[in-house]
Tab-separated table of C-alpha atoms in Angstrom:
chain	number	residue	atom	x	y	z
N	1	UNK	CA	27.156	42.874	106.290
N	2	UNK	CA	28.846	40.334	104.029
N	3	UNK	CA	31.699	38.163	105.205
N	4	UNK	CA	34.092	40.023	102.912
N	5	UNK	CA	33.040	43.445	104.222
N	6	UNK	CA	33.292	42.246	107.819
N	7	UNK	CA	36.751	40.806	107.164
N	8	UNK	CA	37.820	44.056	105.518
N	9	UNK	CA	36.656	46.135	108.471
N	10	UNK	CA	38.370	43.777	110.879
N	11	UNK	CA	41.648	43.838	108.951
N	12	UNK	CA	41.777	47.627	108.548
N	13	UNK	CA	40.835	48.157	112.192
N	14	UNK	CA	43.365	45.606	113.403
N	15	UNK	CA	46.152	47.091	111.297
N	16	UNK	CA	45.314	50.626	112.442
N	17	UNK	CA	45.412	49.529	116.084
N	18	UNK	CA	48.699	47.676	115.566
N	19	UNK	CA	50.327	50.708	113.968
N	20	UNK	CA	49.020	52.943	116.757
N	21	UNK	CA	50.602	50.672	119.360
N	22	UNK	CA	53.910	50.703	117.461
N	23	UNK	CA	53.890	54.518	117.257
N	24	UNK	CA	53.078	54.857	120.968
N	25	UNK	CA	55.694	52.306	122.036
N	26	UNK	CA	58.434	53.853	119.882
N	27	UNK	CA	57.598	57.347	121.139
N	28	UNK	CA	57.785	56.149	124.749
N	29	UNK	CA	61.064	54.355	124.021
N	30	UNK	CA	62.431	57.530	122.438
N	31	UNK	CA	61.598	59.495	125.597
N	32	UNK	CA	63.337	56.892	127.768
N	33	UNK	CA	66.454	56.828	125.593
N	34	UNK	CA	66.515	60.638	125.603
N	35	UNK	CA	66.612	60.539	129.409
N	36	UNK	CA	69.267	57.812	129.379
N	37	UNK	CA	71.378	59.829	126.945
N	38	UNK	CA	71.152	63.005	129.022
N	39	UNK	CA	71.864	61.161	132.277
N	40	UNK	CA	74.986	59.604	130.769
N	41	UNK	CA	76.050	62.999	129.416
N	42	UNK	CA	75.650	64.453	132.896
N	43	UNK	CA	77.776	61.686	134.384
N	44	UNK	CA	80.427	61.967	131.660
N	45	UNK	CA	80.685	65.719	132.250
N	46	UNK	CA	81.374	65.160	135.950
N	47	UNK	CA	83.747	62.215	135.476
N	48	UNK	CA	85.743	63.938	132.735
N	49	UNK	CA	86.229	66.964	134.992
N	50	UNK	CA	87.721	64.788	137.725
N	51	UNK	CA	89.709	62.828	135.140
N	52	UNK	CA	91.644	66.017	134.371
N	53	UNK	CA	92.710	66.348	138.016
N	54	UNK	CA	93.672	62.662	138.207
N	55	UNK	CA	95.701	62.953	134.997
N	56	UNK	CA	97.567	65.997	136.378
N	57	UNK	CA	98.579	64.106	139.523
N	58	UNK	CA	99.559	61.056	137.490
N	59	UNK	CA	101.692	63.157	135.151
N	60	UNK	CA	103.435	64.837	138.092
N	61	UNK	CA	104.236	61.459	139.649
N	62	UNK	CA	105.590	60.119	136.347
N	63	UNK	CA	107.834	63.167	135.863
N	64	UNK	CA	109.288	62.644	139.330
N	65	UNK	CA	109.752	58.930	138.634
N	66	UNK	CA	111.648	59.734	135.432
N	67	UNK	CA	114.120	61.690	137.589
N	68	UNK	CA	114.775	58.598	139.692
N	69	UNK	CA	112.409	59.341	142.578
N	70	UNK	CA	110.411	56.243	143.449
N	71	UNK	CA	106.688	56.614	143.922
N	72	UNK	CA	106.674	55.979	147.666
N	73	UNK	CA	109.404	58.617	148.124
N	74	UNK	CA	107.482	61.432	146.417
N	75	UNK	CA	106.428	63.075	149.676
N	76	UNK	CA	105.193	66.263	147.980
N	77	UNK	CA	102.370	64.298	146.364
N	78	UNK	CA	100.422	64.553	149.612
N	79	UNK	CA	100.433	68.355	149.358
N	80	UNK	CA	99.433	68.159	145.695
N	81	UNK	CA	96.474	65.922	146.549
N	82	UNK	CA	95.321	68.243	149.333
N	83	UNK	CA	95.559	71.241	147.001
N	84	UNK	CA	93.637	69.506	144.217
N	85	UNK	CA	90.922	68.285	146.600
N	86	UNK	CA	90.537	71.805	148.001
N	87	UNK	CA	89.575	73.067	144.535
N	88	UNK	CA	86.341	71.039	144.697
N	89	UNK	CA	85.443	70.301	148.295
N	90	UNK	CA	81.810	69.568	147.389
N	91	UNK	CA	82.564	66.950	144.736
N	92	UNK	CA	85.768	65.165	145.809
N	93	UNK	CA	85.494	62.721	148.669
N	94	UNK	CA	89.029	61.316	148.634
N	95	UNK	CA	92.035	61.787	146.384
N	96	UNK	CA	94.746	59.135	146.757
N	97	UNK	CA	97.895	57.783	145.195
N	98	UNK	CA	98.139	54.011	145.616
N	99	UNK	CA	100.889	51.570	144.707
N	100	UNK	CA	100.581	48.578	142.385
N	101	UNK	CA	99.198	46.451	145.240
N	102	UNK	CA	96.457	48.980	146.033
N	103	UNK	CA	98.010	50.314	149.256
N	104	UNK	CA	97.440	54.030	149.795
N	105	UNK	CA	100.773	55.916	149.767
N	106	UNK	CA	99.483	59.488	149.845
N	107	UNK	CA	96.019	60.942	150.317
N	108	UNK	CA	94.123	64.171	150.709
N	109	UNK	CA	92.941	62.574	153.964
N	110	UNK	CA	95.975	61.517	156.030
N	111	UNK	CA	93.897	58.918	157.875
N	112	UNK	CA	93.721	56.836	154.707
N	113	UNK	CA	97.489	56.482	154.285
N	114	UNK	CA	98.522	52.844	154.616
N	115	UNK	CA	95.052	51.453	153.965
N	116	UNK	CA	94.159	49.234	151.040
N	117	UNK	CA	92.051	51.069	148.497
N	118	UNK	CA	88.440	49.993	148.101
N	119	UNK	CA	87.576	47.939	145.059
N	120	UNK	CA	84.548	50.090	144.254
N	121	UNK	CA	84.725	51.584	140.768
N	122	UNK	CA	81.244	53.085	140.353
N	123	UNK	CA	82.134	56.602	141.515
N	124	UNK	CA	85.894	56.385	141.106
N	125	UNK	CA	88.190	57.898	138.473
N	126	UNK	CA	91.696	56.459	138.135
N	127	UNK	CA	94.818	57.196	136.124
N	128	UNK	CA	97.767	54.746	135.903
N	129	UNK	CA	101.237	55.859	136.963
N	130	UNK	CA	103.926	54.199	134.844
N	131	UNK	CA	107.692	54.120	134.987
N	132	UNK	CA	110.059	54.680	132.054
N	133	UNK	CA	109.589	51.052	130.983
N	134	UNK	CA	105.831	51.434	130.738
N	135	UNK	CA	105.174	49.327	133.832
N	136	UNK	CA	102.316	50.414	136.087
N	137	UNK	CA	103.772	51.226	139.507
N	138	UNK	CA	100.691	52.872	140.973
N	139	UNK	CA	97.498	54.771	140.355
N	140	UNK	CA	96.104	58.202	141.041
N	141	UNK	CA	92.629	57.497	142.394
N	142	UNK	CA	89.784	59.934	143.022
N	143	UNK	CA	86.450	59.057	144.594
N	144	UNK	CA	83.712	61.618	144.034
N	145	UNK	CA	80.295	62.290	145.500
N	146	UNK	CA	77.645	61.044	143.055
N	147	UNK	CA	74.659	62.543	144.880
N	148	UNK	CA	74.602	65.673	142.635
N	149	UNK	CA	74.470	63.380	139.587
N	150	UNK	CA	71.580	61.403	141.063
N	151	UNK	CA	69.743	64.602	141.955
N	152	UNK	CA	70.242	65.902	138.423
N	153	UNK	CA	68.991	62.546	137.105
N	154	UNK	CA	65.825	62.855	139.202
N	155	UNK	CA	65.206	66.358	137.858
N	156	UNK	CA	65.767	65.168	134.297
N	157	UNK	CA	63.370	62.257	134.800
N	158	UNK	CA	60.620	64.487	136.178
N	159	UNK	CA	60.960	67.096	133.452
N	160	UNK	CA	61.138	64.593	130.596
N	161	UNK	CA	58.218	62.608	131.993
N	162	UNK	CA	56.126	65.764	132.052
N	163	UNK	CA	57.114	66.439	128.444
N	164	UNK	CA	56.818	62.863	127.180
N	165	UNK	CA	53.264	62.012	128.248
N	166	UNK	CA	51.585	64.708	126.112
N	167	UNK	CA	53.729	63.686	123.124
N	168	UNK	CA	52.916	59.987	123.556
N	169	UNK	CA	49.184	60.605	123.967
N	170	UNK	CA	49.111	63.002	121.023
N	171	UNK	CA	51.001	60.546	118.800
N	172	UNK	CA	48.637	57.717	119.748
N	173	UNK	CA	45.524	59.862	119.210
N	174	UNK	CA	46.688	61.221	115.856
N	175	UNK	CA	47.797	57.796	114.641
N	176	UNK	CA	44.523	56.211	115.715
N	177	UNK	CA	42.553	59.011	114.093
N	178	UNK	CA	44.454	58.658	110.824
N	179	UNK	CA	43.876	54.909	110.877
N	180	UNK	CA	40.123	55.285	111.464
N	181	UNK	CA	39.848	57.936	108.733
N	182	UNK	CA	41.735	55.799	106.210
N	183	UNK	CA	39.697	52.726	107.139
N	184	UNK	CA	36.377	54.485	106.631
N	185	UNK	CA	37.575	56.009	103.399
N	186	UNK	CA	38.806	52.787	101.826
N	187	UNK	CA	35.632	50.900	102.772
N	188	UNK	CA	33.423	53.733	101.531
N	189	UNK	CA	35.168	53.788	98.162
N	190	UNK	CA	34.988	50.011	97.914
N	191	UNK	CA	31.231	50.116	98.601
N	192	UNK	CA	30.851	52.598	95.737
N	193	UNK	CA	32.922	50.394	93.454
N	194	UNK	CA	35.778	52.914	93.336
N	195	UNK	CA	39.509	52.310	93.707
N	196	UNK	CA	41.285	53.582	96.803
N	197	UNK	CA	42.322	57.237	96.243
N	198	UNK	CA	45.908	57.643	95.125
N	199	UNK	CA	46.242	54.212	93.517
N	200	UNK	CA	46.669	55.676	90.048
N	201	UNK	CA	49.003	58.422	91.175
N	202	UNK	CA	51.188	57.034	93.957
N	203	UNK	CA	49.966	53.453	94.285
N	204	UNK	CA	50.173	53.485	98.086
N	205	UNK	CA	46.879	51.796	98.921
N	206	UNK	CA	45.510	51.584	102.458
N	207	UNK	CA	48.525	49.859	103.964
N	208	UNK	CA	51.040	52.114	102.271
N	209	UNK	CA	49.148	55.254	103.259
N	210	UNK	CA	48.817	54.077	106.856
N	211	UNK	CA	52.522	53.223	107.019
N	212	UNK	CA	53.533	56.628	105.606
N	213	UNK	CA	51.214	58.592	107.898
N	214	UNK	CA	52.274	56.597	110.980
N	215	UNK	CA	55.931	57.165	110.090
N	216	UNK	CA	55.355	60.917	109.813
N	217	UNK	CA	53.540	61.023	113.158
N	218	UNK	CA	56.336	59.043	114.813
N	219	UNK	CA	59.090	61.267	113.403
N	220	UNK	CA	57.277	64.447	114.473
N	221	UNK	CA	56.737	63.105	118.015
N	222	UNK	CA	60.370	62.018	118.353
N	223	UNK	CA	61.588	65.315	116.935
N	224	UNK	CA	59.552	67.266	119.478
N	225	UNK	CA	60.781	65.102	122.363
N	226	UNK	CA	64.377	65.462	121.170
N	227	UNK	CA	64.075	69.246	120.929
N	228	UNK	CA	62.575	69.540	124.417
N	229	UNK	CA	65.118	67.086	125.854
N	230	UNK	CA	67.957	69.148	124.392
N	231	UNK	CA	66.605	72.270	126.077
N	232	UNK	CA	66.244	70.481	129.428
N	233	UNK	CA	69.656	68.815	129.112
N	234	UNK	CA	71.507	72.038	128.417
N	235	UNK	CA	70.027	73.677	131.516
N	236	UNK	CA	71.141	70.729	133.691
N	237	UNK	CA	74.537	69.939	132.165
N	238	UNK	CA	75.779	73.502	131.598
N	239	UNK	CA	76.993	73.988	135.219
N	240	UNK	CA	79.069	70.786	135.043
N	241	UNK	CA	80.635	71.801	131.721
N	242	UNK	CA	81.414	75.239	133.127
N	243	UNK	CA	83.159	73.623	136.082
N	244	UNK	CA	85.123	71.415	133.709
N	245	UNK	CA	86.132	74.499	131.711
N	246	UNK	CA	87.412	76.064	134.926
N	247	UNK	CA	89.432	72.927	135.651
N	248	UNK	CA	90.943	73.011	132.145
N	249	UNK	CA	91.719	76.712	132.531
N	250	UNK	CA	93.359	76.224	135.939
N	251	UNK	CA	95.529	73.369	134.693
N	252	UNK	CA	96.661	75.232	131.560
N	253	UNK	CA	97.270	78.433	133.511
N	254	UNK	CA	99.439	76.514	135.977
N	255	UNK	CA	101.621	75.287	133.097
N	256	UNK	CA	102.049	78.837	131.826
N	257	UNK	CA	102.946	80.109	135.293
N	258	UNK	CA	105.499	77.313	135.660
N	259	UNK	CA	107.140	78.398	132.400
N	260	UNK	CA	107.185	82.039	133.534
N	261	UNK	CA	108.808	81.051	136.831
N	262	UNK	CA	111.470	79.203	134.824
N	263	UNK	CA	112.340	82.461	133.087
N	264	UNK	CA	110.524	82.071	129.753
N	265	UNK	CA	109.182	85.464	128.552
N	266	UNK	CA	105.419	85.623	128.138
N	267	UNK	CA	105.620	86.531	124.467
N	268	UNK	CA	108.015	83.625	123.751
N	269	UNK	CA	106.035	80.756	125.196
N	270	UNK	CA	106.377	77.653	123.030
N	271	UNK	CA	104.099	74.668	122.549
N	272	UNK	CA	100.830	76.491	123.154
N	273	UNK	CA	99.330	75.418	119.854
N	274	UNK	CA	100.107	71.762	120.532
N	275	UNK	CA	98.835	71.962	124.115
N	276	UNK	CA	95.557	73.642	123.181
N	277	UNK	CA	95.010	71.246	120.271
N	278	UNK	CA	95.638	68.256	122.552
N	279	UNK	CA	93.195	69.535	125.172
N	280	UNK	CA	90.486	70.114	122.571
N	281	UNK	CA	91.061	66.712	120.966
N	282	UNK	CA	90.617	64.982	124.325
N	283	UNK	CA	87.662	67.198	125.310
N	284	UNK	CA	85.350	67.809	122.338
N	285	UNK	CA	83.105	70.094	124.373
N	286	UNK	CA	85.922	72.685	124.516
N	287	UNK	CA	85.094	75.065	121.657
N	288	UNK	CA	88.126	77.361	121.871
N	289	UNK	CA	91.105	78.262	124.051
N	290	UNK	CA	93.168	81.416	123.943
N	291	UNK	CA	95.923	83.055	125.957
N	292	UNK	CA	95.984	86.843	126.154
N	293	UNK	CA	98.539	89.127	127.699
N	294	UNK	CA	97.412	91.928	129.969
N	295	UNK	CA	98.973	94.423	127.562
N	296	UNK	CA	96.768	93.211	124.697
N	297	UNK	CA	98.979	90.752	122.844
N	298	UNK	CA	97.811	87.170	122.307
N	299	UNK	CA	100.584	84.571	121.809
N	300	UNK	CA	97.958	81.931	121.015
N	301	UNK	CA	94.368	82.550	120.117
N	302	UNK	CA	92.015	79.790	118.949
N	303	UNK	CA	94.905	77.752	117.570
N	304	UNK	CA	92.798	74.661	116.970
N	305	UNK	CA	89.835	76.437	115.443
N	306	UNK	CA	86.320	76.757	116.803
N	307	UNK	CA	83.407	74.394	116.925
N	308	UNK	CA	80.371	75.207	114.861
N	309	UNK	CA	77.993	75.312	117.834
N	310	UNK	CA	77.164	78.255	120.044
N	311	UNK	CA	79.471	78.406	123.101
N	312	UNK	CA	77.372	78.744	126.251
N	313	UNK	CA	80.151	78.891	128.861
N	314	UNK	CA	83.084	81.269	128.894
N	315	UNK	CA	85.714	80.940	131.623
N	316	UNK	CA	88.617	83.324	132.225
N	317	UNK	CA	91.567	82.249	134.380
N	318	UNK	CA	94.106	84.951	135.314
N	319	UNK	CA	97.840	84.328	134.830
N	320	UNK	CA	99.942	85.735	137.662
N	321	UNK	CA	103.696	86.055	138.014
N	322	UNK	CA	105.727	87.928	140.622
N	323	UNK	CA	102.514	89.078	142.267
N	324	UNK	CA	101.175	90.716	139.124
N	325	UNK	CA	98.528	89.727	136.611
N	326	UNK	CA	100.359	89.308	133.312
N	327	UNK	CA	97.625	87.673	131.232
N	328	UNK	CA	94.550	85.513	131.138
N	329	UNK	CA	93.586	82.157	129.713
N	330	UNK	CA	90.127	81.877	128.175
N	331	UNK	CA	88.169	78.655	127.649
N	332	UNK	CA	84.842	78.403	125.878
N	333	UNK	CA	82.511	75.406	125.873
N	334	UNK	CA	80.416	74.340	122.902
N	335	UNK	CA	76.718	73.801	123.647
N	336	UNK	CA	76.207	71.642	120.552
N	337	UNK	CA	78.079	68.752	122.201
N	338	UNK	CA	75.043	68.025	124.384
N	339	UNK	CA	72.691	67.990	121.393
N	340	UNK	CA	74.724	65.820	119.007
N	341	UNK	CA	74.325	62.418	120.735
N	342	UNK	CA	70.704	63.270	121.514
N	343	UNK	CA	69.936	63.909	117.842
N	344	UNK	CA	71.648	60.660	116.899
N	345	UNK	CA	69.507	58.775	119.433
N	346	UNK	CA	66.284	60.286	118.077
N	347	UNK	CA	67.268	59.453	114.494
N	348	UNK	CA	68.016	55.865	115.518
N	349	UNK	CA	64.634	55.599	117.243
N	350	UNK	CA	62.837	56.976	114.176
N	351	UNK	CA	64.621	54.434	111.980
N	352	UNK	CA	63.743	51.575	114.342
N	353	UNK	CA	60.155	52.798	114.470
N	354	UNK	CA	59.806	52.736	110.692
N	355	UNK	CA	61.335	49.243	110.612
N	356	UNK	CA	58.841	48.149	113.277
N	357	UNK	CA	55.971	49.531	111.185
N	358	UNK	CA	57.145	47.587	108.153
N	359	UNK	CA	57.516	44.425	110.230
N	360	UNK	CA	54.003	44.905	111.581
N	361	UNK	CA	52.784	45.215	108.020
N	362	UNK	CA	54.392	41.899	107.092
N	363	UNK	CA	53.106	40.125	110.195
N	364	UNK	CA	49.592	41.399	109.698
N	365	UNK	CA	48.595	38.600	107.307
N	366	UNK	CA	49.675	35.944	109.825
N	367	UNK	CA	47.690	37.528	112.631
N	368	UNK	CA	44.394	38.344	110.911
N	369	UNK	CA	44.148	35.271	108.687
N	370	UNK	CA	44.163	34.698	104.974
N	371	UNK	CA	40.471	35.564	104.424
N	372	UNK	CA	40.824	39.057	105.889
N	373	UNK	CA	44.092	39.576	104.033
N	374	UNK	CA	42.441	38.687	100.709
N	375	UNK	CA	39.567	41.028	101.496
N	376	UNK	CA	42.001	43.867	102.181
N	377	UNK	CA	43.814	43.134	98.928
N	378	UNK	CA	40.509	43.339	97.087
N	379	UNK	CA	39.719	46.667	98.734
N	380	UNK	CA	43.017	48.092	97.524
């Protein structure tokens, strides 16, 4: 074998191996980032659910403060905290209202009153309580149990690991096989004195063909991982989004019942459009909200429109007044919210993978030497 032929074989083999390693590494990174994305989505779903409860308590304290009742004199806040904590006894550990110095004024656990709040923020959701001048006079503070999130994370990791290994191995095998096939083909044509196939038509050459095929393999592998991760994520995150929908429905139903108790007729409720639109703007996973009367009328139905995804959770909260059910509030959750950030992550990984392939192509000449690079140029 001549020096030129040996250099050509070495350069094509080295480049094929380099591209295979890039494809495998990017596929593995895509699987990891898919897990990271789903784990963060799981945590956001739980935290945003508790954030609604914290915001309700904070708003109640601010309304009382606007009437001249100082925060430490709002004795009914203790009952509110106990009632809110009772709605989710499995998830809420403590629910407190603390002053600006961090001293606990009211709590769902009376033993905590008077203590200084912990500085931990990992599993804590807070909402500032401000006076009419915008000064922070306290905080509504909820500490939740993160063990369900960690358990869900472990399940996600196991399922995605089981899905990722076959995809990584298949991507590496296919990429390596394509590289070997292209290498043999280009050397065989060079031995026969022929140009590399496709030069006259597409002018890709060995390196261009290898880059294109590796990019296709990488995109297919990442697409498959993203599709499987979306399926796994929806099965894990759906219960948390359903619970959040129930929290939204309870809070909105409470506002309607308050208006009914104040004497506002059901068919003359005002501000529903604005309220529903505000809830949906702050919670993009809420696909639609509607309020229906028991006698069939609907003062507000889907006022802010519907999301384009398929809702996979539908929650109905009854509206009661004077001991009778006068209507119901419906909340639907959009399943596409889980998939959107996951798709974006997979697209980013595919883009980075293609960039890495192009960088490997440019670095190839430095790594294999000028003789092998010239031999590869002659082959093409």
